[in-house]
PDB file of C-alpha atoms in Angstrom:
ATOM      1  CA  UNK Z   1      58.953 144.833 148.740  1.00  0.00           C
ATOM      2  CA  UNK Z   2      59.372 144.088 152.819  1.00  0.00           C
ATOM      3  CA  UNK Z   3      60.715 147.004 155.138  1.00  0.00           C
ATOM      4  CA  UNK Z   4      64.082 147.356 155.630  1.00  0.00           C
ATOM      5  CA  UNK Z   5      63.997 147.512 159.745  1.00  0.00           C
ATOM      6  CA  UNK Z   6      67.411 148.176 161.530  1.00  0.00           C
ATOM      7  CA  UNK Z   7      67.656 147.522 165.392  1.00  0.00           C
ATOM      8  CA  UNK Z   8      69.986 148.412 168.252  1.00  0.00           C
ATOM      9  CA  UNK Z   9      70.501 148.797 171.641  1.00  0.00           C
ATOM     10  CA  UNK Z  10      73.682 150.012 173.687  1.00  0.00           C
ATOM     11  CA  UNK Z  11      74.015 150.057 176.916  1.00  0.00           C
ATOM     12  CA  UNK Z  12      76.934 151.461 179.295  1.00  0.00           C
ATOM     13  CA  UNK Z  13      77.167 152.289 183.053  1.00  0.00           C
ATOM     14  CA  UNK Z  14      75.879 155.443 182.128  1.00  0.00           C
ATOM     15  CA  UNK Z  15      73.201 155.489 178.914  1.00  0.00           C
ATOM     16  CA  UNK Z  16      70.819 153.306 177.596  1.00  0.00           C
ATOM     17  CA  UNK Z  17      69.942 153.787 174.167  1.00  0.00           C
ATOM     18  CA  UNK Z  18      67.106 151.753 172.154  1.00  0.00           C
ATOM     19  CA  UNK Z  19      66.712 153.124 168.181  1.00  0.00           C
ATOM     20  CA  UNK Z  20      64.018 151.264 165.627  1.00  0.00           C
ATOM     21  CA  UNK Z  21      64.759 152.905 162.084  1.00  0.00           C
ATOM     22  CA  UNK Z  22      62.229 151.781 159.202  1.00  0.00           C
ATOM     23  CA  UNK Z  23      63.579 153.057 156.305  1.00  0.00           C
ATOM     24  CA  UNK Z  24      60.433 152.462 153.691  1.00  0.00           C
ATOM     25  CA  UNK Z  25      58.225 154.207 156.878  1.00  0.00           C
ATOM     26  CA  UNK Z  26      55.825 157.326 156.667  1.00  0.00           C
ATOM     27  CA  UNK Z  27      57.488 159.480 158.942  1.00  0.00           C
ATOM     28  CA  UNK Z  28      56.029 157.938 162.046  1.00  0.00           C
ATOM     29  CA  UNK Z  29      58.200 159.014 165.579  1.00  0.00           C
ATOM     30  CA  UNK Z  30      58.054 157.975 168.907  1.00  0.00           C
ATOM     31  CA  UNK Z  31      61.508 159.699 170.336  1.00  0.00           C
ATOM     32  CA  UNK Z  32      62.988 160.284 173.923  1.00  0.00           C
ATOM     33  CA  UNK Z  33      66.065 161.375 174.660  1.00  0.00           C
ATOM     34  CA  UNK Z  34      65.888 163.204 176.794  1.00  0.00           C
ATOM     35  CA  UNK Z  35      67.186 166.410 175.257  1.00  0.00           C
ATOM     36  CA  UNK Z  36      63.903 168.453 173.151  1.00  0.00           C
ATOM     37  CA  UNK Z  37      65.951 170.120 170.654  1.00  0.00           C
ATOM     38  CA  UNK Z  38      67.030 166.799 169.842  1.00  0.00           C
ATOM     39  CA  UNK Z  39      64.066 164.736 170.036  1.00  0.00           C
ATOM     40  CA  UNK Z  40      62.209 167.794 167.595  1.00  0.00           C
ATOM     41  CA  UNK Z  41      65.186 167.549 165.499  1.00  0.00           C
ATOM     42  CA  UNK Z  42      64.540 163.783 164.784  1.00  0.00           C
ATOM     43  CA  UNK Z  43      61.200 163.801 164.095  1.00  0.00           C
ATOM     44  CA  UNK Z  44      61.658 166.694 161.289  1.00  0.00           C
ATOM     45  CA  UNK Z  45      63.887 164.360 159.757  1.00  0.00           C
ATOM     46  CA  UNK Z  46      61.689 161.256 159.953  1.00  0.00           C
ATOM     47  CA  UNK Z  47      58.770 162.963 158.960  1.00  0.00           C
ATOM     48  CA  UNK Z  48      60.415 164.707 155.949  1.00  0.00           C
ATOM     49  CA  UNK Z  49      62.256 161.765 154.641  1.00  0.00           C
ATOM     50  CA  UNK Z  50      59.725 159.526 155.058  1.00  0.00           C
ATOM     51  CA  UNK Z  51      61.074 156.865 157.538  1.00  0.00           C
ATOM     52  CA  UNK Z  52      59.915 155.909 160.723  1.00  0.00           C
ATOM     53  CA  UNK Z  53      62.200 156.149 163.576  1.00  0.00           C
ATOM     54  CA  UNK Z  54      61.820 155.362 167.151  1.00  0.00           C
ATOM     55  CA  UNK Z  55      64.502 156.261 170.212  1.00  0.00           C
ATOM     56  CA  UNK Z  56      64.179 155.636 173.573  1.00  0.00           C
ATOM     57  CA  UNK Z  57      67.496 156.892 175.409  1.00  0.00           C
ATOM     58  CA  UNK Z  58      68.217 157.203 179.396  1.00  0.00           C
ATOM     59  CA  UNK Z  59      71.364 158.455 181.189  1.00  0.00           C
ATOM     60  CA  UNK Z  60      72.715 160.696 183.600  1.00  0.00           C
ATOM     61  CA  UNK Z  61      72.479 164.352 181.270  1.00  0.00           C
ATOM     62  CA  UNK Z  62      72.328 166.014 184.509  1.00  0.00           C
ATOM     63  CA  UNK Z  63      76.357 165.474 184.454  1.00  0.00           C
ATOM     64  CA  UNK Z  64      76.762 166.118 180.631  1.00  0.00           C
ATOM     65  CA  UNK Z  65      75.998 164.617 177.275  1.00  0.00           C
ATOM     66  CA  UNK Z  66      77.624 161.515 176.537  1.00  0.00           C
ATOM     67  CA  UNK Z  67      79.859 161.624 173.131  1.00  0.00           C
ATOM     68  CA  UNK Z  68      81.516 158.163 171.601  1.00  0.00           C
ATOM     69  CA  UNK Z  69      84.230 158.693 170.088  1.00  0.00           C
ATOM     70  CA  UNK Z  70      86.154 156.310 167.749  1.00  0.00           C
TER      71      UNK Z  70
END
């Protein structure tokens, strides 16, 4: 079976987000974003579920965090 790998990137005038997920991963992290709580959150959850999952995020948090909303 290959590895289902998703991909994105968004970028706005204020963030810049990068995520990698592997789904059929090991629980491998590499995770930035800036926030700790976060970032510790994320890898719990890849390395219990047994995905891989990389972020790499920027932006101006100083100000506040940045929420989409649809």
């Amino acid at each position: 079976m290959r590895n289902r790998i998703f991909n994105l990137t968004r970028k706005t005038k204020e963030t810049y987000i990068t995520v990698i997920l592997n789904i059929d991963g090991t629980g491998k992290t590499k995770i930035n974003t800036g926030i700790g709580i976060l970032d510790h959150m994320l890898e719990l959850f890849a390395f219990h579920g047994l995905f891989d999952l990389n972020i790499a995020a920027k932006g101006d948090l100083k100000v506040d965090i940045h929420v989409h909303q649809y």
